[in-house]
Coordinates of C-alpha atoms in Angstrom, one line a residue:
M1 CA 2.9 8.4 -22.9
K2 CA -0.1 10.2 -22.0
K3 CA -0.3 11.6 -18.6
L4 CA -2.8 10.6 -15.8
N5 CA -4.8 13.3 -14.8
K6 CA -5.5 13.6 -10.8
N7 CA -9.1 11.9 -10.9
Q8 CA -7.4 8.6 -12.7
V9 CA -5.0 8.6 -10.5
Y10 CA -8.1 8.5 -7.5
G11 CA -9.7 5.6 -9.4
F12 CA -7.0 3.4 -9.7
I13 CA -6.2 4.1 -5.9
A14 CA -9.8 3.2 -5.1
I15 CA -9.4 0.1 -7.3
A16 CA -6.6 -1.1 -5.3
V17 CA -7.9 -0.2 -2.4
L18 CA -11.1 -2.4 -3.4
S19 CA -8.9 -5.3 -4.7
L20 CA -6.6 -5.1 -1.6
G21 CA -10.2 -5.5 -0.1
V22 CA -11.7 -8.3 -1.3
V23 CA -8.9 -10.0 -1.4
G24 CA -8.5 -9.9 2.6
C25 CA -12.2 -10.9 3.2
K26 CA -11.6 -14.2 1.8
A27 CA -10.4 -15.7 5.2
T28 CA -11.6 -19.0 6.3
S29 CA -14.9 -19.8 7.5
S30 CA -15.3 -19.8 11.9
V31 CA -16.6 -22.8 13.5
E32 CA -17.5 -20.6 17.0
K33 CA -18.9 -22.7 19.5
T34 CA -21.1 -21.0 22.4
E35 CA -20.5 -21.9 26.0
D36 CA -23.6 -23.6 28.2
K37 CA -24.1 -22.0 31.3
T38 CA -26.9 -23.8 32.4
V39 CA -26.5 -25.2 35.9
P40 CA -29.0 -27.6 37.7
E41 CA -31.4 -25.1 40.2
M42 CA -30.3 -26.7 43.1
F43 CA -27.4 -29.5 44.9
A44 CA -28.8 -32.9 45.6
G45 CA -29.4 -34.1 49.3
A46 CA -29.2 -29.9 49.7
T47 CA -32.3 -27.6 50.3
K48 CA -33.0 -24.6 47.6
D49 CA -31.4 -21.8 49.9
T50 CA -29.4 -18.6 48.9
L51 CA -27.3 -18.6 51.9
N52 CA -23.9 -19.8 50.8
S53 CA -21.0 -20.8 53.0
G54 CA -18.3 -19.6 50.2
V55 CA -18.9 -16.3 50.6
I56 CA -17.6 -16.1 54.5
S57 CA -14.2 -15.3 55.0
W58 CA -11.8 -17.5 56.3
K59 CA -11.2 -15.5 59.5
T60 CA -14.7 -16.3 60.7
Y61 CA -14.9 -19.5 58.8
F62 CA -11.9 -21.3 60.5
K63 CA -12.6 -19.8 64.3
D64 CA -9.0 -22.0 65.5
A65 CA -6.7 -19.2 66.2
Y66 CA -3.7 -21.2 65.5
L67 CA -4.7 -22.8 62.0
Q68 CA -5.6 -18.9 61.5
S69 CA -2.1 -18.1 62.1
L70 CA -1.0 -20.6 60.2
I71 CA -2.9 -19.5 57.2
E72 CA -2.2 -15.8 57.8
T73 CA 1.5 -17.0 57.6
A74 CA 1.2 -19.0 54.4
L75 CA -0.5 -15.9 52.5
K76 CA 2.4 -14.2 52.9
N77 CA 5.2 -16.5 52.6
N78 CA 4.3 -19.6 50.2
Q79 CA 6.8 -20.1 47.4
E80 CA 4.2 -21.4 44.9
L81 CA 1.5 -18.3 45.8
N82 CA 4.3 -16.0 45.2
I83 CA 5.8 -17.5 42.1
T84 CA 2.0 -16.8 40.9
M85 CA 1.4 -13.3 42.0
Q86 CA 5.0 -12.6 39.6
E87 CA 3.1 -14.6 36.3
I88 CA 0.2 -11.6 37.1
E89 CA 2.9 -9.3 37.0
I90 CA 4.0 -10.8 33.7
S91 CA 0.4 -10.3 32.4
K92 CA 0.2 -6.7 33.6
S93 CA 3.4 -5.7 31.3
E94 CA 2.1 -7.6 28.7
I95 CA -1.2 -5.0 28.6
K96 CA 1.1 -2.3 28.4
A97 CA 3.3 -4.1 25.4
R98 CA 0.1 -4.6 23.8
N99 CA -1.1 -1.3 24.5
G100 CA 1.6 0.4 23.1
E101 CA 1.2 -1.7 19.5
Y102 CA -1.8 0.5 18.8
L103 CA -0.6 4.0 19.5
P104 CA 1.5 5.6 17.4
F105 CA 5.4 5.0 17.8
V106 CA 7.2 8.5 18.1
G107 CA 10.9 8.8 18.7
V108 CA 13.7 11.4 18.4
G109 CA 17.1 11.1 16.3
A110 CA 20.4 13.0 16.0
G111 CA 23.7 11.4 14.1
A112 CA 26.5 12.9 12.7
S113 CA 28.8 11.6 9.8
V114 CA 31.8 12.3 7.4
D115 CA 31.6 11.1 3.8
K116 CA 34.6 11.6 1.0
V117 CA 33.3 10.4 -2.4
A118 CA 35.6 9.8 -5.2
R119 CA 36.2 12.3 -7.6
F120 CA 35.6 10.6 -11.1
T121 CA 32.0 9.1 -10.0
N122 CA 28.7 10.5 -10.7
I123 CA 28.1 11.9 -7.4
G124 CA 31.8 13.2 -6.7
A125 CA 31.8 15.2 -10.4
M126 CA 28.4 16.6 -9.3
E127 CA 29.4 17.7 -6.0
A128 CA 32.9 19.2 -7.6
T129 CA 30.7 21.6 -9.5
T130 CA 28.3 22.3 -7.2
E131 CA 28.4 25.7 -5.2
I132 CA 26.7 26.2 -2.2
K133 CA 26.2 29.5 -2.6
P134 CA 28.1 32.3 -5.1
G135 CA 32.0 31.9 -4.5
K136 CA 31.7 29.3 -2.0
E137 CA 31.8 25.3 -3.3
M138 CA 31.0 22.2 -2.0
P139 CA 33.1 21.1 1.5
E140 CA 35.2 18.0 1.3
P141 CA 35.0 15.8 3.1
L142 CA 31.3 16.4 3.3
K143 CA 30.0 16.2 6.8
D144 CA 26.5 15.4 7.7
F145 CA 24.8 16.6 11.0
K146 CA 20.8 15.6 11.5
L147 CA 18.1 16.2 14.1
G148 CA 14.4 15.2 14.2
V149 CA 11.6 13.8 15.3
Y150 CA 9.9 10.6 13.7
A151 CA 6.7 8.5 13.9
N152 CA 4.9 5.5 12.8
W153 CA 2.0 4.4 13.1
E154 CA -0.5 1.3 12.2
I155 CA -4.6 2.4 11.6
D156 CA -6.1 -0.2 13.4
I157 CA -8.8 -0.6 11.2
W158 CA -10.3 -4.1 11.8
K159 CA -9.7 -3.7 15.9
K160 CA -7.0 -6.2 15.7
L161 CA -4.4 -4.4 17.9
R162 CA -7.1 -3.7 20.1
N163 CA -8.6 -6.9 20.4
G164 CA -5.2 -8.2 21.0
K165 CA -5.2 -6.0 24.0
K166 CA -8.0 -6.7 25.4
A167 CA -7.1 -10.5 25.1
A168 CA -3.8 -9.5 27.3
V169 CA -6.5 -7.5 29.6
N170 CA -8.7 -10.9 29.8
R171 CA -5.3 -13.1 30.5
Y172 CA -4.3 -10.4 33.0
L173 CA -7.6 -10.9 35.1
S174 CA -7.6 -15.0 34.3
S175 CA -4.2 -14.9 36.4
V176 CA -5.6 -12.4 39.2
E177 CA -8.4 -15.3 39.4
G178 CA -6.0 -18.1 39.1
K179 CA -4.0 -16.3 41.9
N180 CA -7.3 -16.9 43.8
F181 CA -8.1 -20.3 43.0
M182 CA -4.6 -21.1 44.2
V183 CA -5.3 -19.5 47.7
T184 CA -8.3 -21.6 47.9
N185 CA -6.4 -24.5 47.7
L186 CA -3.5 -23.5 49.7
V187 CA -6.4 -22.7 52.5
A188 CA -8.0 -25.4 52.3
E189 CA -4.7 -27.9 52.4
I190 CA -3.1 -26.3 55.2
A191 CA -6.8 -26.7 57.5
N192 CA -6.7 -30.0 56.1
S193 CA -3.3 -31.0 57.3
Y194 CA -3.9 -29.2 60.9
Y195 CA -7.1 -31.5 61.4
E196 CA -5.0 -34.2 60.4
L197 CA -2.4 -33.1 62.9
L198 CA -4.8 -32.6 65.7
A199 CA -6.3 -36.3 64.6
L200 CA -2.6 -38.3 64.7
D201 CA -2.2 -36.2 68.4
N202 CA -5.4 -37.7 69.8
Q203 CA -4.6 -41.0 68.1
L204 CA -1.0 -41.2 69.9
E205 CA -2.6 -40.4 73.4
I206 CA -5.6 -43.6 72.9
I207 CA -1.9 -45.4 72.1
N208 CA -0.4 -44.4 75.4
Q209 CA -4.0 -45.1 77.7
N210 CA -3.8 -48.7 75.5
I211 CA -0.4 -49.5 76.4
E212 CA -1.4 -48.6 80.3
I213 CA -4.1 -50.5 79.9
Q214 CA -2.1 -54.0 77.9
S215 CA 0.7 -53.1 80.6
N216 CA -1.8 -53.9 83.9
A217 CA -3.5 -56.4 81.7
L218 CA 0.2 -57.8 81.3
E219 CA 0.7 -57.8 84.9
I220 CA -2.2 -59.7 85.8
V221 CA -1.4 -62.3 83.7
K222 CA 2.1 -63.0 85.4
I223 CA 0.7 -63.0 88.6
Q224 CA -2.1 -65.8 87.4
K225 CA 0.9 -67.5 85.8
D226 CA 2.4 -67.8 88.9
A227 CA -0.2 -68.8 90.3
A228 CA -0.3 -71.9 87.7
R229 CA -3.9 -70.2 86.3
V230 CA -2.6 -69.5 83.1
T231 CA 0.5 -70.9 80.7
E232 CA 4.1 -68.8 79.9
L233 CA 2.1 -68.9 76.5
A234 CA -0.2 -66.4 77.9
V235 CA 2.6 -64.1 78.9
K236 CA 4.2 -63.9 75.7
K237 CA 1.2 -63.3 73.7
F238 CA 0.1 -60.3 76.0
E239 CA 3.6 -59.1 75.7
A240 CA 3.5 -59.7 72.5
E241 CA 0.2 -57.4 72.3
V242 CA 2.1 -54.6 74.3
F243 CA 5.6 -54.1 71.8
K244 CA 2.5 -54.0 68.9
T245 CA 1.2 -51.5 70.8
K246 CA 4.6 -49.4 71.6
S247 CA 5.6 -50.2 67.7
L248 CA 2.3 -48.4 66.1
Q249 CA 3.2 -45.5 68.8
F250 CA 6.8 -44.9 66.9
E251 CA 4.5 -44.9 63.4
V252 CA 2.3 -42.4 64.7
L253 CA 5.2 -39.9 66.0
Q254 CA 6.4 -40.0 62.4
K255 CA 3.0 -39.5 60.7
I256 CA 3.0 -36.3 63.0
V257 CA 6.6 -35.3 62.3
E258 CA 5.5 -35.5 58.3
T259 CA 2.7 -33.5 58.9
E260 CA 3.9 -30.7 60.6
N261 CA 6.7 -30.8 58.0
R262 CA 3.9 -30.5 55.2
I263 CA 2.5 -27.9 57.1
N264 CA 5.8 -25.8 57.3
F265 CA 6.4 -26.0 53.7
L266 CA 3.4 -24.6 53.0
V267 CA 3.8 -21.8 55.4
G268 CA 7.2 -21.1 53.9
R269 CA 9.7 -22.5 56.6
Y270 CA 12.0 -24.5 57.6
P271 CA 11.0 -27.5 59.7
Q272 CA 9.7 -26.6 63.6
H273 CA 7.4 -27.4 65.7
V274 CA 3.5 -26.5 64.7
D275 CA 1.5 -25.0 67.7
R276 CA -1.6 -26.4 67.6
S277 CA -4.8 -26.6 70.1
T278 CA -4.9 -29.1 73.1
G279 CA -8.6 -29.9 73.6
T280 CA -10.1 -33.2 73.0
F281 CA -10.5 -33.5 69.2
N282 CA -13.6 -35.9 69.2
D283 CA -15.5 -32.7 71.2
M284 CA -14.5 -30.7 67.8
V285 CA -17.8 -29.7 66.0
P286 CA -18.1 -29.0 62.4
N287 CA -19.4 -25.8 61.1
V288 CA -22.5 -26.0 59.6
V289 CA -22.6 -25.2 56.0
S290 CA -25.2 -24.0 53.8
A291 CA -24.2 -24.7 50.4
G292 CA -26.5 -22.2 47.8
I293 CA -27.6 -22.8 44.7
P294 CA -25.5 -24.3 42.2
S295 CA -25.4 -21.1 39.8
Q296 CA -23.6 -18.9 42.8
L297 CA -20.8 -21.3 41.7
L298 CA -20.1 -19.1 38.5
S299 CA -19.5 -15.9 40.6
N300 CA -17.8 -17.4 43.8
R301 CA -14.9 -20.2 42.5
P302 CA -11.9 -18.4 41.1
D303 CA -11.6 -21.4 38.7
I304 CA -15.1 -20.9 36.8
R305 CA -14.0 -17.0 36.1
Q306 CA -10.3 -18.3 35.7
A307 CA -12.1 -20.2 32.5
E308 CA -14.4 -17.5 31.7
F309 CA -11.9 -15.0 31.1
E310 CA -9.7 -17.8 29.3
L311 CA -13.0 -17.9 27.0
A312 CA -13.4 -14.4 26.3
A313 CA -9.2 -13.7 25.4
S314 CA -9.4 -16.5 23.0
K315 CA -12.8 -14.9 21.5
L316 CA -10.9 -11.9 20.9
D317 CA -7.9 -14.0 19.3
V318 CA -9.9 -15.0 17.2
K319 CA -11.0 -11.7 15.6
S320 CA -7.4 -10.2 15.8
A321 CA -6.3 -13.6 13.5
K322 CA -9.2 -12.8 11.4
A323 CA -7.9 -9.4 10.7
R324 CA -4.6 -10.3 9.6
F325 CA -6.3 -11.0 6.3
Y326 CA -7.3 -7.8 5.8
P327 CA -5.6 -4.8 4.6
S328 CA -3.5 -3.0 7.0
L329 CA -2.9 1.0 6.6
G330 CA 0.4 2.6 8.2
I331 CA 1.7 6.1 8.5
S332 CA 5.1 7.2 8.7
A333 CA 6.1 10.6 9.2
G334 CA 9.3 12.8 10.1
I335 CA 10.5 16.3 10.2
G336 CA 13.9 17.6 11.7
Y337 CA 17.0 19.5 10.5
R338 CA 19.9 18.2 8.3
A339 CA 23.1 20.1 7.1
F340 CA 26.8 19.9 6.5
D341 CA 27.8 22.4 9.0
P342 CA 26.0 22.6 12.4
G343 CA 26.4 26.8 11.7
Y344 CA 23.3 26.0 8.9
L345 CA 21.1 23.2 10.8
F346 CA 18.8 25.2 12.2
K347 CA 18.3 27.7 9.1
P348 CA 15.2 27.3 7.3
E349 CA 16.4 25.9 4.2
S350 CA 18.0 23.1 6.4
L351 CA 14.4 22.0 6.6
L352 CA 13.2 18.6 5.9
Y353 CA 10.1 16.7 6.9
S354 CA 8.3 13.4 5.5
I355 CA 4.7 11.7 5.3
A356 CA 4.0 8.6 3.9
G357 CA 1.1 5.6 4.0
D358 CA 1.1 2.2 3.0
L359 CA -1.6 0.2 2.5
M360 CA -0.6 -3.6 2.4
A361 CA -2.8 -7.1 2.5
P362 CA -1.9 -11.0 1.8
L363 CA -2.3 -11.9 -1.8
I364 CA 0.4 -14.7 -2.3
N365 CA 1.3 -17.6 0.2
R366 CA -1.2 -17.1 2.6
N367 CA -0.9 -20.3 4.6
A368 CA 0.6 -18.9 7.8
I369 CA -1.8 -16.7 8.1
K370 CA -4.8 -19.6 7.5
A371 CA -2.9 -22.2 10.3
S372 CA -2.8 -19.1 12.8
Y373 CA -6.5 -18.4 12.6
N374 CA -7.1 -22.3 12.7
T375 CA -5.1 -22.5 15.6
A376 CA -6.9 -19.6 17.5
N377 CA -10.2 -21.0 16.3
A378 CA -9.7 -24.3 17.6
K379 CA -8.4 -22.7 20.7
Q380 CA -11.7 -21.3 21.2
I381 CA -13.5 -24.3 21.1
Q382 CA -10.9 -25.7 23.2
A383 CA -12.2 -22.9 26.3
V384 CA -15.5 -23.5 25.8
Y385 CA -14.8 -27.2 26.7
K386 CA -12.8 -26.2 29.4
Y387 CA -15.3 -23.4 31.0
E388 CA -17.9 -26.3 30.6
Q389 CA -15.7 -28.7 32.1
T390 CA -15.1 -26.5 34.9
I391 CA -18.5 -25.5 36.0
L392 CA -19.7 -29.4 35.8
N393 CA -16.3 -30.3 38.0
S394 CA -17.5 -27.8 40.8
Y395 CA -21.1 -28.9 40.9
I396 CA -19.9 -32.7 41.4
E397 CA -17.5 -31.3 44.1
V398 CA -19.8 -29.6 46.0
A399 CA -22.6 -32.5 45.6
N400 CA -20.3 -35.0 46.6
Q401 CA -19.1 -32.8 49.5
V402 CA -22.6 -32.2 50.6
S403 CA -23.6 -36.3 50.5
K404 CA -20.5 -36.7 52.3
I405 CA -21.2 -34.4 55.4
S406 CA -24.4 -36.3 55.6
N407 CA -23.3 -39.6 55.8
L408 CA -19.9 -38.7 58.0
E409 CA -22.5 -37.6 60.3
K410 CA -24.2 -40.7 60.6
S411 CA -21.1 -42.8 60.7
Y412 CA -20.1 -41.0 63.6
S413 CA -22.8 -41.6 65.6
L414 CA -22.8 -45.4 65.1
R415 CA -19.2 -45.3 65.8
T416 CA -19.8 -43.7 69.4
K417 CA -21.9 -46.4 70.4
Q418 CA -19.6 -48.9 68.8
V419 CA -16.4 -47.1 71.0
E420 CA -18.5 -47.4 73.7
A421 CA -19.7 -50.8 73.9
L422 CA -15.8 -52.0 73.0
T423 CA -14.5 -49.8 75.9
N424 CA -17.2 -51.4 78.5
S425 CA -16.5 -55.0 77.1
V426 CA -12.7 -54.1 77.8
S427 CA -13.6 -53.8 81.5
I428 CA -15.6 -56.7 81.4
S429 CA -13.4 -59.2 79.9
N430 CA -10.2 -58.1 82.5
E431 CA -13.2 -59.1 85.4
L432 CA -14.6 -62.9 83.4
F433 CA -10.5 -63.3 83.1
R434 CA -10.0 -62.6 86.1
S435 CA -12.5 -65.2 87.4
A436 CA -11.3 -67.3 85.3
R437 CA -14.2 -67.4 83.6
A438 CA -13.0 -65.8 79.8
D439 CA -9.8 -67.0 78.6
Y440 CA -6.9 -64.2 77.8
M441 CA -7.4 -64.9 73.8
E442 CA -10.8 -62.9 74.5
V443 CA -9.3 -60.3 76.6
L444 CA -6.6 -59.7 73.7
L445 CA -9.1 -59.7 71.3
T446 CA -11.5 -57.3 72.8
Q447 CA -8.6 -54.7 73.6
R448 CA -7.8 -54.6 70.1
D449 CA -11.1 -54.4 68.8
A450 CA -11.6 -51.3 71.3
L451 CA -8.3 -49.3 70.3
E452 CA -9.5 -49.8 66.3
S453 CA -12.8 -48.7 66.8
K454 CA -11.2 -45.9 68.7
F455 CA -8.7 -45.5 65.7
D456 CA -11.7 -45.6 63.6
L457 CA -14.1 -42.9 65.7
V458 CA -11.0 -40.3 65.7
D459 CA -10.6 -40.9 61.7
T460 CA -14.3 -40.4 61.0
K461 CA -13.9 -37.3 63.2
M462 CA -11.3 -36.0 61.0
Q463 CA -12.9 -37.1 57.5
Q464 CA -16.0 -34.8 59.1
L465 CA -13.6 -31.9 59.5
N466 CA -11.8 -32.5 56.1
A467 CA -15.4 -32.8 54.6
M468 CA -16.3 -29.3 56.3
V469 CA -13.1 -27.7 54.7
N470 CA -13.5 -29.4 51.4
I471 CA -17.2 -28.1 50.7
Y472 CA -16.0 -24.1 51.7
R473 CA -13.4 -24.7 48.9
A474 CA -15.6 -26.3 46.3
L475 CA -18.3 -23.4 47.2
G476 CA -15.0 -21.1 45.9
G477 CA -14.2 -19.8 49.8
G478 CA -11.0 -19.0 51.1
W479 CA -9.8 -16.3 48.5
N480 CA -12.1 -13.5 49.8

């Protein structure tokens, strides 16, 4: 057989590398979708102003000291938030794992063994006639001692491993933004529950006042019944109304307990009394909110930034998956000492070393790689849609709250006038009843309407405060 010269060997290697490269480059074509970040210039119903309430700290935005204390406790103790913090630690560990993949892996090894081979075998026969040095035969049984350093390294030619690390970094940043979005929602949920609790306290106070009014009216009806001016039917109707209002009192008390416990759960503690403001609820004035411009949502809202990092990670995943079609180059090396006697272990003759390179590319049955690539490509397109959906949802949320704040302000003004009119009508109906110019049903209906109108006024005020909270959340406030 004709012996190949050095140039021919190099030529065959070059052809092999080229062939592997051609095979690897036959990757499935990608269908990349570019995200659309365009948003309207301003929110409907709002002025075009860059002043944005979403960048204000929650400690500045919420001025109630009791509410501030609840939020601060929740940020320390809320279990769901603490679970999310551990997700961040998991993502951080993933970065370290990916970072180690494209760096050389170096290890140290040591070992000892003993081996006795059969005499009538090729190895046994060779060892029996082999001398270590003149006059000194190979020991039997044969011991083996070794100590060395070894290394393995995949050369990241196509940035497959580095892109994997970058994807892990983006997912870590995404998990941080996910935590920020959770904080935003947690702050808003506590604030909404707190204002609901104040509204229920106010409703309970209204009920107690109404019970007193109805009880006084019942005494008047009893006196008029004794004077034969009304019948027993009127007395029973007034009594029934008092009982109805008292039963409503216990319904509100139950709602107060449930709302307090919802807050206790959010702050991570067992049921207990929730300290809160005792001022007049209807005198509370919502903050004046500036919505800013829609493009600010891209930097203010944690969920948008979270979707953006997920999108960046998915694009890198596509690149990593595509790189699996290309040849991979691996290098392995080792150096150390090996001898059958510890006394010879560190002699120059006991030194051994090795170095090898491997170039491999998928050739047949690449279905698994194609499937992985197609999956990564589909997830990238999916991430684009999710990103665009998050932007659209955030814009709509802000637009809804801007409109709601305006409409609730007008509604509250009209309901205030309604309460004033019905409160006056209660006094008028009582006077007319005493002078026999109105029947007891008119008095009852007037009292019922007045109670409902006061409840509605409190509910509208609560909606105003909730809208103040919700637009703050929608603008991306609360996490900073």
